[in-house]
Amino acid sequence: RGGPLTTPWHSLPQAIRTITELGASHKRTAVCTDDRDADDLLLFGLDWVVREAVKAGMSPEQAWSMGSLHGATRFGMDGDIGGLGGGRRADLVLMDDQLKPQCTWYGGELVVEHGKITDRLDQALSQRYQYPKAAYATVKLSEKMKLTPELPVKACTVNAIKTALPGITLIHEKVAIEPAKDWPSLFARYGLCYVTVVERHGKSAGNVAHGLLKDFGLKRGAVASSVGHDSHNIIVAGTNEPDMQVAIAAIKDQQGGVCVVADGKVRALVPLPIAGLLSDKRVAEVAEEVKALKKEWAEAGCTIPYMGFNLIPLSVIPEIRITDKGLVLVPQMQLAPLFE
């Protein structure tokens, strides 16, 4: 699985050493992408992963077999796709000497010529599948939600979620805190901010779970996403409740999305109205929205990318997560209180 340095999926250079250094056969190995946003999709496709495999020590022939034939073989489709030969689909890619695609044929029809889509493909993309109305109405929230916990009145221990690059593993850190006059002073002292998960599918009585992130770096406002894996509830982190409420309202208004809020205003927003997960716009347009989001995300101070932020509710990866049911200690598969 290959991903750029700025994502949690930059694992190919390490994983491929099993072949290049330990002598494992490449013939039962395939390379793939994972969790690409529209911006990264245009820059870091499967062809990029194959080039990274070549940089890591694979021959071009081995790397391209891992990026085409081996995956098709694994799924019993190698008689149709994954290679050149009589009776196979004419799905072809013509590359330059740097192994970058120049022209693409799909089913024998030219769809990309010299790096640009043809009129035929443009027409096909404009006549894409139309999702039913129900797919555009999946964010169902209570009218009133409290998004932040009560300030502790005495010394206690916080079960905090410590973030770290690349954003896959989260560290369970017990933070001993002393009483503070307000949340901002406590945040400044211990490097914390709010994190909240809101159930959005109308399957509960409006579950809302509160937590605290450590070292997330958020300096202002709030960030939120309806792509909280794998239940895809809304996850919101913030420095204050008003901005968190604005972020939640923006996602509800768009019926899904990712946003950055500061001083009561939405600074960047990628609408995802289809099931709260997908855009219904063309990829180039969404890529521009994502670029703007990434810029505001970085300016807000967030230390992990937003694709890693989406993993915070994924309660199968160690050490600690937060779902709409509360904090989850993953190794023990137990719920934990925020304060002890």
Coordinates of C-alpha atoms in Angstrom, one line a residue:
R1 CA 0.0 0.0 0.0
G2 CA 1.5 3.2 -1.1
G3 CA 0.7 6.8 -0.1
P4 CA 2.5 10.2 -0.1
L5 CA 4.5 11.3 2.9
T6 CA 1.7 13.6 4.1
T7 CA -0.8 10.7 4.6
P8 CA -1.0 7.8 7.1
W9 CA -0.5 5.3 4.2
H10 CA 3.2 5.9 3.4
S11 CA 4.1 2.3 4.1
L12 CA 5.4 0.9 0.8
P13 CA 9.2 1.6 1.2
Q14 CA 9.3 -0.3 4.5
A15 CA 7.0 -3.1 3.4
I16 CA 8.7 -3.8 0.1
R17 CA 12.0 -4.5 1.9
T18 CA 10.5 -8.0 2.5
I19 CA 11.1 -8.6 -1.2
T20 CA 14.2 -6.5 -1.9
E21 CA 16.2 -7.4 1.2
L22 CA 14.7 -10.7 2.5
G23 CA 14.2 -12.4 -0.8
A24 CA 10.5 -13.0 -0.7
S25 CA 8.9 -13.6 -4.1
H26 CA 7.2 -10.6 -5.7
K27 CA 4.8 -12.9 -7.7
R28 CA 2.2 -13.1 -5.0
T29 CA 2.4 -9.4 -4.1
A30 CA 0.3 -6.6 -5.4
V31 CA 0.6 -2.8 -4.8
C32 CA -2.4 -0.6 -4.2
T33 CA -3.6 2.8 -3.1
D34 CA -5.8 3.5 -0.1
D35 CA -8.0 6.4 1.0
R36 CA -7.1 9.0 -1.7
D37 CA -8.8 12.4 -1.6
A38 CA -9.5 14.1 -4.9
D39 CA -6.3 16.2 -4.8
D40 CA -4.0 13.2 -4.1
L41 CA -5.9 11.0 -6.6
L42 CA -4.7 13.3 -9.4
L43 CA -1.1 13.2 -8.2
F44 CA -0.6 9.9 -6.5
G45 CA -2.4 7.2 -8.4
L46 CA -1.5 3.6 -8.8
D47 CA 1.1 4.6 -11.4
W48 CA 2.8 6.7 -8.8
V49 CA 2.8 3.7 -6.4
V50 CA 4.5 1.6 -9.1
R51 CA 7.2 4.2 -9.6
E52 CA 7.8 4.3 -5.9
A53 CA 8.2 0.5 -5.9
V54 CA 10.9 1.0 -8.6
K55 CA 12.6 3.6 -6.5
A56 CA 12.5 1.2 -3.6
G57 CA 14.5 -1.4 -5.6
M58 CA 12.0 -3.3 -7.7
S59 CA 12.6 -3.7 -11.5
P60 CA 10.1 -1.9 -13.7
E61 CA 8.8 -5.2 -14.9
Q62 CA 8.3 -6.6 -11.4
A63 CA 6.7 -3.3 -10.2
W64 CA 4.2 -3.1 -13.1
S65 CA 3.3 -6.8 -12.7
M66 CA 2.5 -6.0 -9.0
G67 CA 0.4 -3.1 -10.1
S68 CA -1.6 -4.9 -12.8
L69 CA -1.3 -8.7 -13.4
H70 CA -0.9 -9.9 -9.8
G71 CA -4.0 -8.2 -8.5
A72 CA -6.0 -9.6 -11.4
T73 CA -4.6 -13.0 -10.8
R74 CA -5.5 -12.9 -7.1
F75 CA -9.2 -12.3 -8.0
G76 CA -9.3 -14.8 -10.9
M77 CA -9.6 -12.0 -13.5
D78 CA -6.3 -12.5 -15.3
G79 CA -8.0 -14.1 -18.3
D80 CA -9.8 -10.7 -18.9
I81 CA -7.6 -8.0 -17.4
G82 CA -4.1 -7.4 -16.0
G83 CA -2.1 -8.3 -19.1
L84 CA -1.8 -8.2 -22.9
G85 CA -3.1 -11.1 -25.0
G86 CA -5.8 -12.5 -27.3
G87 CA -9.3 -12.4 -25.7
R88 CA -8.3 -10.0 -23.0
R89 CA -9.9 -6.6 -22.6
A90 CA -8.0 -3.9 -24.5
D91 CA -7.4 -1.8 -21.3
L92 CA -4.0 -0.3 -22.1
V93 CA -1.8 2.5 -20.9
L94 CA 1.0 4.0 -22.9
M95 CA 3.8 5.5 -20.8
D96 CA 6.9 7.6 -21.4
D97 CA 10.5 6.7 -20.3
Q98 CA 9.7 8.0 -16.8
L99 CA 6.9 5.5 -16.5
K100 CA 4.3 8.3 -16.5
P101 CA 1.0 7.6 -18.4
Q102 CA 0.4 9.5 -21.6
C103 CA -2.5 7.7 -23.3
T104 CA -5.1 5.3 -22.0
W105 CA -7.5 3.0 -23.9
Y106 CA -10.5 1.5 -22.1
G107 CA -12.1 -1.4 -23.8
G108 CA -10.2 -0.5 -26.9
E109 CA -11.4 3.1 -27.0
L110 CA -9.0 6.0 -26.5
V111 CA -10.1 7.9 -23.4
V112 CA -7.0 9.9 -22.4
E113 CA -4.7 11.3 -25.1
H114 CA -1.4 13.0 -24.2
G115 CA -2.5 13.5 -20.6
K116 CA -6.0 15.0 -21.4
I117 CA -9.4 13.3 -21.4
T118 CA -11.1 12.9 -24.7
D119 CA -14.5 14.3 -25.6
R120 CA -15.9 10.7 -25.3
L121 CA -14.8 10.3 -21.8
D122 CA -15.9 13.8 -20.9
Q123 CA -19.4 13.0 -22.1
A124 CA -19.4 9.7 -20.2
L125 CA -18.4 11.5 -17.0
S126 CA -21.1 14.0 -17.5
Q127 CA -23.7 11.3 -17.7
R128 CA -22.7 9.5 -14.5
Y129 CA -25.0 7.5 -12.2
Q130 CA -27.6 9.5 -10.4
Y131 CA -27.9 8.5 -6.7
P132 CA -31.4 8.3 -5.2
K133 CA -32.7 11.1 -3.0
A134 CA -32.2 9.1 0.1
A135 CA -28.5 9.1 -0.4
Y136 CA -28.6 12.9 -0.1
A137 CA -30.3 12.8 3.3
T138 CA -28.0 10.9 5.7
V139 CA -27.1 13.5 8.3
K140 CA -29.8 13.4 10.9
L141 CA -28.9 15.3 14.1
S142 CA -30.7 16.4 17.2
E143 CA -31.7 20.0 17.4
K144 CA -29.6 20.7 20.6
M145 CA -26.3 19.0 21.3
K146 CA -23.7 19.8 23.9
L147 CA -20.3 19.3 22.2
T148 CA -18.0 19.8 25.2
P149 CA -17.6 18.2 28.6
E150 CA -18.0 20.0 31.9
L151 CA -14.8 21.5 33.3
P152 CA -13.5 19.3 36.2
V153 CA -13.7 21.1 39.6
K154 CA -10.9 19.1 41.2
A155 CA -7.7 17.4 40.3
C156 CA -8.2 14.3 38.2
T157 CA -6.7 12.2 35.4
V158 CA -7.7 12.5 31.8
N159 CA -7.7 9.6 29.4
A160 CA -6.4 11.6 26.6
I161 CA -6.0 10.7 22.9
K162 CA -2.4 11.7 21.9
T163 CA -2.0 12.2 18.2
A164 CA 1.2 11.6 16.3
L165 CA 2.3 11.4 12.6
P166 CA 1.4 9.8 10.4
G167 CA -2.0 9.6 12.2
I168 CA -2.8 5.9 12.2
T169 CA -1.9 4.8 15.7
L170 CA -3.2 7.0 18.6
I171 CA -1.5 6.9 22.0
H172 CA -3.4 6.5 25.2
E173 CA -1.9 9.1 27.6
K174 CA -3.1 9.6 31.1
V175 CA -2.8 13.3 31.9
A176 CA -2.9 14.4 35.5
I177 CA -4.6 17.8 35.6
E178 CA -5.0 20.4 38.3
P179 CA -8.2 22.6 38.6
A180 CA -8.3 25.5 36.2
K181 CA -10.5 28.6 35.9
D182 CA -11.5 27.7 32.4
W183 CA -10.9 25.3 29.5
P184 CA -8.5 27.7 27.5
S185 CA -6.1 27.9 30.4
L186 CA -6.2 24.1 30.9
F187 CA -5.7 23.6 27.1
A188 CA -2.6 25.8 27.1
R189 CA -1.1 24.1 30.2
Y190 CA -1.5 20.5 28.9
G191 CA -1.6 20.8 25.1
L192 CA -5.2 19.6 24.8
C193 CA -8.3 20.4 22.8
Y194 CA -11.8 19.1 22.6
V195 CA -12.8 16.1 20.4
T196 CA -16.4 14.9 20.0
V197 CA -18.2 12.3 18.0
V198 CA -21.8 12.8 17.1
E199 CA -24.0 9.9 15.8
R200 CA -25.5 11.1 12.5
H201 CA -27.5 8.2 11.1
G202 CA -30.6 8.6 13.3
K203 CA -29.9 5.2 14.8
S204 CA -29.6 6.3 18.4
A205 CA -31.1 8.9 20.7
G206 CA -28.5 11.4 19.4
N207 CA -25.4 9.9 21.0
V208 CA -22.7 12.4 21.7
A209 CA -19.3 11.4 23.2
H210 CA -16.7 13.8 24.5
G211 CA -13.0 13.4 24.6
L212 CA -9.7 15.4 24.7
L213 CA -7.0 15.3 22.1
K214 CA -3.4 15.9 23.1
D215 CA -0.7 17.4 20.8
F216 CA -3.2 17.8 18.0
G217 CA -1.9 21.4 17.6
L218 CA -5.3 23.1 16.9
K219 CA -4.7 26.8 17.6
R220 CA -8.1 28.2 16.9
G221 CA -11.7 27.3 15.9
A222 CA -12.7 23.9 15.0
V223 CA -12.4 21.2 12.3
A224 CA -15.0 18.5 11.5
S225 CA -15.7 15.6 9.2
S226 CA -18.6 13.3 8.4
V227 CA -16.1 10.6 7.3
G228 CA -15.3 9.3 10.8
H229 CA -14.3 5.7 9.9
D230 CA -15.9 3.2 10.0
S231 CA -19.3 4.1 11.3
H232 CA -18.9 7.4 9.5
N233 CA -20.3 9.5 12.3
I234 CA -19.3 13.2 12.6
I235 CA -16.0 13.9 14.4
V236 CA -15.3 17.4 15.4
A237 CA -12.3 18.9 17.3
G238 CA -12.2 22.4 18.6
T239 CA -10.9 25.0 21.0
N240 CA -14.4 26.3 21.8
E241 CA -18.0 25.2 21.6
P242 CA -19.4 28.0 19.4
D243 CA -17.0 27.2 16.5
M244 CA -17.6 23.5 17.0
Q245 CA -21.4 24.2 16.7
V246 CA -20.8 26.2 13.5
A247 CA -18.8 23.3 12.0
I248 CA -21.5 20.8 12.9
A249 CA -24.1 23.1 11.3
A250 CA -22.1 23.4 8.1
I251 CA -21.9 19.7 7.8
K252 CA -25.6 19.3 8.5
D253 CA -26.4 22.0 5.9
Q254 CA -24.4 20.2 3.2
Q255 CA -25.5 16.7 4.3
G256 CA -21.9 15.8 4.8
G257 CA -18.4 17.1 4.3
V258 CA -15.2 18.2 5.9
C259 CA -14.6 21.8 7.1
V260 CA -12.4 24.2 9.0
V261 CA -14.0 27.0 11.1
A262 CA -12.5 30.0 12.9
D263 CA -14.1 33.0 14.6
G264 CA -17.6 31.8 13.8
K265 CA -16.9 31.5 10.0
V266 CA -16.4 28.5 7.7
R267 CA -12.9 29.0 6.3
A268 CA -12.9 25.9 4.1
L269 CA -15.5 23.3 3.2
V270 CA -15.5 20.2 1.0
P271 CA -19.2 19.2 0.6
L272 CA -19.8 15.4 0.6
P273 CA -23.6 15.2 0.1
I274 CA -23.8 11.6 -1.1
A275 CA -24.1 9.5 2.1
G276 CA -21.9 12.1 3.8
L277 CA -19.0 10.5 2.1
L278 CA -18.9 11.4 -1.6
S279 CA -19.0 14.5 -3.7
D280 CA -21.2 14.7 -6.8
K281 CA -18.8 17.1 -8.6
R282 CA -16.1 16.4 -11.1
V283 CA -12.7 15.4 -9.6
A284 CA -10.9 18.5 -10.7
E285 CA -13.4 20.7 -9.0
V286 CA -13.2 18.7 -5.8
A287 CA -9.4 18.7 -5.9
E288 CA -9.5 22.5 -5.7
E289 CA -11.8 22.4 -2.7
V290 CA -9.5 19.9 -1.1
K291 CA -6.4 22.1 -1.7
A292 CA -8.2 25.0 0.0
L293 CA -9.2 22.8 2.9
K294 CA -5.6 21.5 3.4
K295 CA -4.3 25.1 3.4
E296 CA -6.7 26.1 6.2
W297 CA -6.1 22.8 8.0
A298 CA -2.4 23.6 8.2
E299 CA -3.0 27.2 9.2
A300 CA -5.2 26.0 12.0
G301 CA -2.2 24.2 13.4
C302 CA -3.4 20.6 13.0
T303 CA -0.4 18.2 13.4
I304 CA -2.0 15.3 11.5
P305 CA -3.6 15.5 8.0
Y306 CA -7.4 15.4 7.8
M307 CA -7.4 11.9 6.3
G308 CA -5.7 10.8 9.5
F309 CA -8.2 12.8 11.6
N310 CA -10.9 10.7 10.0
L311 CA -9.4 7.6 11.6
I312 CA -9.7 8.8 15.2
P313 CA -13.1 7.1 15.6
L314 CA -11.9 3.8 14.1
S315 CA -12.1 1.6 17.1
V316 CA -10.0 -1.4 15.8
I317 CA -6.6 0.4 15.7
P318 CA -4.6 0.8 19.0
E319 CA -4.4 2.3 21.4
I320 CA -7.4 4.5 22.1
R321 CA -10.3 5.8 20.0
I322 CA -13.5 7.6 20.5
T323 CA -16.9 6.6 19.1
D324 CA -20.4 7.9 19.7
K325 CA -20.5 5.4 22.6
G326 CA -17.4 7.0 24.3
L327 CA -13.7 6.4 24.6
V328 CA -12.5 2.9 23.6
L329 CA -9.4 1.2 24.9
V330 CA -8.7 -0.9 21.9
P331 CA -6.4 -3.6 23.2
Q332 CA -8.9 -4.4 26.0
M333 CA -11.9 -3.6 23.9
Q334 CA -13.4 -1.7 26.8
L335 CA -15.0 1.7 27.2
A336 CA -13.2 4.2 29.5
P337 CA -14.3 7.4 31.2
L338 CA -12.9 10.7 30.1
F339 CA -12.0 11.7 33.7
E340 CA -10.8 9.4 36.5

